[in-house]
């Protein structure tokens, strides 16, 4: 099966999961107030992520640790610990508690994201390279469109739709790239899990 075909099939499944089978027929709303500057929920660790553990204690190593499919990492003097669904600071506290039960009286470490693969934004439609991209804090719609290779000449840049899960429902937000580039509206900030749909321009 060709890669483009694989992506198309996976995207159809994703669109169905968002309830978007009638997406292009629906009337969309303009960007609601407060949507330009959003504060995402704290990122939690998922399978495939890479976290960095920085040690300020002698004999405790500093390194990068990949989260396996079981949602665990293995750290020296601690062993295997579950990290999936936790924030980095929660993992830090867990490791410190386990170290204190062993040979370390006042261990000091810092835990942070090195690579957050489990939080993504998906771009579908009339862009050069549709696909899923790793979420970066404060990333905007113009930046994610650039990551996808930019709009095709046949894209409707006045009617891009951002589909966002909010309070158990799908919020569909219409975004105009022209309005953003002309300074009429601020650049639209995205959240983890957002789906961006770029429709074709009909002449």
CSV table of C-alpha atoms in Angstrom, one decimal:
chain,number,residue,atom,x,y,z
A,1,UNK,CA,0.0,0.0,0.0
A,2,UNK,CA,1.4,3.4,-0.9
A,3,UNK,CA,2.2,5.9,1.9
A,4,UNK,CA,-0.3,8.5,0.6
A,5,UNK,CA,-3.0,5.8,0.7
A,6,UNK,CA,-2.1,4.8,4.2
A,7,UNK,CA,-2.3,8.5,5.3
A,8,UNK,CA,-5.6,9.0,3.5
A,9,UNK,CA,-7.2,5.9,5.2
A,10,UNK,CA,-5.9,7.0,8.7
A,11,UNK,CA,-7.2,10.5,8.1
A,12,UNK,CA,-10.6,9.2,7.2
A,13,UNK,CA,-10.7,7.2,10.4
A,14,UNK,CA,-9.6,10.3,12.3
A,15,UNK,CA,-12.3,12.5,10.7
A,16,UNK,CA,-15.0,10.0,11.5
A,17,UNK,CA,-13.8,9.9,15.2
A,18,UNK,CA,-14.2,13.7,15.3
A,19,UNK,CA,-17.7,13.4,13.7
A,20,UNK,CA,-16.7,15.2,10.6
A,21,UNK,CA,-18.4,13.3,7.8
A,22,UNK,CA,-20.5,16.4,7.0
A,23,UNK,CA,-17.7,18.9,7.7
A,24,UNK,CA,-17.7,20.8,4.4
A,25,UNK,CA,-21.5,21.1,4.3
A,26,UNK,CA,-21.8,22.7,7.8
A,27,UNK,CA,-21.9,26.4,8.5
A,28,UNK,CA,-18.8,27.2,10.5
A,29,UNK,CA,-18.4,30.0,13.1
A,30,UNK,CA,-15.7,32.6,13.1
A,31,UNK,CA,-13.0,32.4,15.8
A,32,UNK,CA,-14.7,33.0,19.1
A,33,UNK,CA,-13.4,35.6,21.6
A,34,UNK,CA,-10.5,34.3,23.7
A,35,UNK,CA,-9.4,31.7,21.2
A,36,UNK,CA,-6.4,33.6,19.9
A,37,UNK,CA,-4.5,33.4,23.2
A,38,UNK,CA,-5.1,30.0,24.8
A,39,UNK,CA,-3.5,28.3,27.8
A,40,UNK,CA,-3.2,24.6,27.2
A,41,UNK,CA,-3.6,22.1,30.1
A,42,UNK,CA,-0.3,20.9,31.5
A,43,UNK,CA,1.3,18.3,29.2
A,44,UNK,CA,1.3,14.8,30.5
A,45,UNK,CA,3.6,12.0,29.5
A,46,UNK,CA,2.6,9.4,27.0
A,47,UNK,CA,4.0,6.3,25.3
A,48,UNK,CA,6.8,7.2,22.8
A,49,UNK,CA,7.7,10.4,24.7
A,50,UNK,CA,11.3,11.1,25.7
A,51,UNK,CA,11.9,12.7,29.1
A,52,UNK,CA,15.2,14.2,30.4
A,53,UNK,CA,16.3,13.6,34.0
A,54,UNK,CA,18.9,16.1,35.2
A,55,UNK,CA,20.7,15.1,38.4
A,56,UNK,CA,22.3,17.5,40.9
A,57,UNK,CA,23.3,14.6,43.2
A,58,UNK,CA,26.5,12.7,43.1
A,59,UNK,CA,26.2,9.1,41.7
A,60,UNK,CA,22.8,9.8,40.3
A,61,UNK,CA,23.0,9.9,36.5
A,62,UNK,CA,21.7,12.5,34.1
A,63,UNK,CA,20.1,11.2,30.9
A,64,UNK,CA,17.3,10.9,28.4
A,65,UNK,CA,14.7,8.1,28.9
A,66,UNK,CA,12.2,6.8,26.3
A,67,UNK,CA,8.7,5.9,27.6
A,68,UNK,CA,7.9,2.4,26.3
A,69,UNK,CA,4.5,1.1,25.2
A,70,UNK,CA,3.7,0.0,28.7
A,71,UNK,CA,4.2,3.6,29.9
A,72,UNK,CA,7.3,3.0,32.0
A,73,UNK,CA,10.9,4.1,32.2
A,74,UNK,CA,13.8,2.5,34.1
A,75,UNK,CA,16.0,4.8,36.3
A,76,UNK,CA,19.1,3.6,38.2
A,77,UNK,CA,18.7,3.0,41.9
A,78,UNK,CA,14.9,3.1,41.4
A,79,UNK,CA,14.1,0.5,38.8
A,80,UNK,CA,11.0,0.5,36.6
A,81,UNK,CA,8.3,3.2,37.3
A,82,UNK,CA,5.1,4.1,35.6
A,83,UNK,CA,5.0,7.6,34.1
A,84,UNK,CA,2.2,7.6,31.6
A,85,UNK,CA,-0.5,10.2,32.3
A,86,UNK,CA,1.8,12.0,34.7
A,87,UNK,CA,3.3,15.5,34.5
A,88,UNK,CA,7.1,15.7,34.7
A,89,UNK,CA,7.1,17.1,38.2
A,90,UNK,CA,5.0,14.2,39.4
A,91,UNK,CA,7.6,11.8,38.0
A,92,UNK,CA,10.3,13.9,39.8
A,93,UNK,CA,8.5,13.5,43.1
A,94,UNK,CA,8.0,9.8,42.6
A,95,UNK,CA,11.7,9.2,41.8
A,96,UNK,CA,12.8,11.3,44.8
A,97,UNK,CA,10.5,9.3,47.2
A,98,UNK,CA,11.9,6.0,45.9
A,99,UNK,CA,15.5,7.3,46.2
A,100,UNK,CA,14.9,8.4,49.8
A,101,UNK,CA,13.8,4.8,50.6
A,102,UNK,CA,17.2,3.6,49.4
A,103,UNK,CA,20.7,5.1,49.8
A,104,UNK,CA,20.0,8.8,49.1
A,105,UNK,CA,19.1,11.2,51.9
A,106,UNK,CA,18.4,14.5,50.0
A,107,UNK,CA,18.4,13.7,46.2
A,108,UNK,CA,17.9,16.6,43.8
A,109,UNK,CA,16.8,15.9,40.2
A,110,UNK,CA,14.8,17.8,37.5
A,111,UNK,CA,12.5,16.1,35.0
A,112,UNK,CA,11.4,17.7,31.8
A,113,UNK,CA,10.2,16.8,28.3
A,114,UNK,CA,12.9,16.2,25.7
A,115,UNK,CA,10.5,15.0,23.0
A,116,UNK,CA,6.7,15.0,23.3
A,117,UNK,CA,5.6,12.6,20.6
A,118,UNK,CA,2.2,11.7,22.2
A,119,UNK,CA,0.8,15.2,21.8
A,120,UNK,CA,0.1,16.0,18.2
A,121,UNK,CA,-1.7,18.3,15.8
A,122,UNK,CA,-3.1,16.9,12.5
A,123,UNK,CA,-3.3,18.8,9.2
A,124,UNK,CA,-5.6,17.4,6.5
A,125,UNK,CA,-6.7,18.6,3.1
A,126,UNK,CA,-5.1,20.9,0.5
A,127,UNK,CA,-1.6,21.3,1.9
A,128,UNK,CA,1.6,20.0,0.4
A,129,UNK,CA,2.5,17.5,3.2
A,130,UNK,CA,-0.6,16.6,5.3
A,131,UNK,CA,0.1,14.6,8.4
A,132,UNK,CA,0.5,14.7,12.2
A,133,UNK,CA,3.0,17.0,13.8
A,134,UNK,CA,4.4,17.1,17.4
A,135,UNK,CA,2.7,19.8,19.4
A,136,UNK,CA,4.9,22.7,20.6
A,137,UNK,CA,3.7,25.1,23.3
A,138,UNK,CA,2.2,28.3,21.8
A,139,UNK,CA,2.4,27.0,18.2
A,140,UNK,CA,0.2,28.9,15.8
A,141,UNK,CA,-1.9,27.9,12.8
A,142,UNK,CA,0.6,29.7,10.4
A,143,UNK,CA,3.5,27.8,11.9
A,144,UNK,CA,1.7,24.4,11.6
A,145,UNK,CA,0.7,25.2,8.0
A,146,UNK,CA,4.4,25.9,7.3
A,147,UNK,CA,5.4,22.6,8.8
A,148,UNK,CA,2.9,20.9,6.5
A,149,UNK,CA,4.7,22.4,3.5
A,150,UNK,CA,2.3,25.3,3.0
A,151,UNK,CA,-1.1,25.6,1.2
A,152,UNK,CA,-1.7,24.3,-2.3
A,153,UNK,CA,-2.7,26.9,-4.9
A,154,UNK,CA,-6.2,25.3,-4.9
A,155,UNK,CA,-6.6,25.7,-1.1
A,156,UNK,CA,-9.3,27.9,0.3
A,157,UNK,CA,-7.3,30.0,2.8
A,158,UNK,CA,-10.4,31.9,3.9
A,159,UNK,CA,-12.3,28.9,5.3
A,160,UNK,CA,-9.8,26.7,7.2
A,161,UNK,CA,-11.4,24.8,10.0
A,162,UNK,CA,-9.9,24.0,13.3
A,163,UNK,CA,-11.7,21.1,15.1
A,164,UNK,CA,-11.1,21.1,18.8
A,165,UNK,CA,-12.4,18.7,21.4
A,166,UNK,CA,-13.8,20.9,24.3
A,167,UNK,CA,-15.9,19.6,27.2
A,168,UNK,CA,-16.6,16.4,25.4
A,169,UNK,CA,-17.9,18.1,22.2
A,170,UNK,CA,-16.2,19.0,18.9
A,171,UNK,CA,-15.8,22.8,18.5
A,172,UNK,CA,-15.4,23.8,14.8
A,173,UNK,CA,-13.7,27.2,14.3
A,174,UNK,CA,-13.4,28.9,11.0
A,175,UNK,CA,-10.0,30.6,10.5
A,176,UNK,CA,-9.0,33.0,7.7
A,177,UNK,CA,-5.3,32.9,6.9
A,178,UNK,CA,-5.7,36.1,4.8
A,179,UNK,CA,-7.1,38.0,7.9
A,180,UNK,CA,-4.1,36.9,9.9
A,181,UNK,CA,-1.5,37.8,7.3
A,182,UNK,CA,-3.2,41.2,6.7
A,183,UNK,CA,-3.2,41.9,10.4
A,184,UNK,CA,-7.0,41.9,10.8
A,185,UNK,CA,-6.9,39.2,13.4
A,186,UNK,CA,-4.2,37.8,15.7
A,187,UNK,CA,-2.4,34.6,14.8
A,188,UNK,CA,-4.5,31.6,16.0
A,189,UNK,CA,-2.8,29.5,18.7
A,190,UNK,CA,-3.4,25.7,18.6
A,191,UNK,CA,-3.8,23.1,21.3
A,192,UNK,CA,-2.7,19.4,21.5
A,193,UNK,CA,-5.2,17.2,19.6
A,194,UNK,CA,-6.4,20.0,17.2
A,195,UNK,CA,-7.4,18.9,13.7
A,196,UNK,CA,-6.9,21.4,10.9
A,197,UNK,CA,-8.9,20.9,7.8
A,198,UNK,CA,-7.9,22.9,4.7
A,199,UNK,CA,-10.7,22.7,2.0
A,200,UNK,CA,-10.5,23.2,-1.7
A,201,UNK,CA,-11.3,26.6,-3.1
A,202,UNK,CA,-14.3,26.4,-5.5
A,203,UNK,CA,-14.2,29.0,-8.3
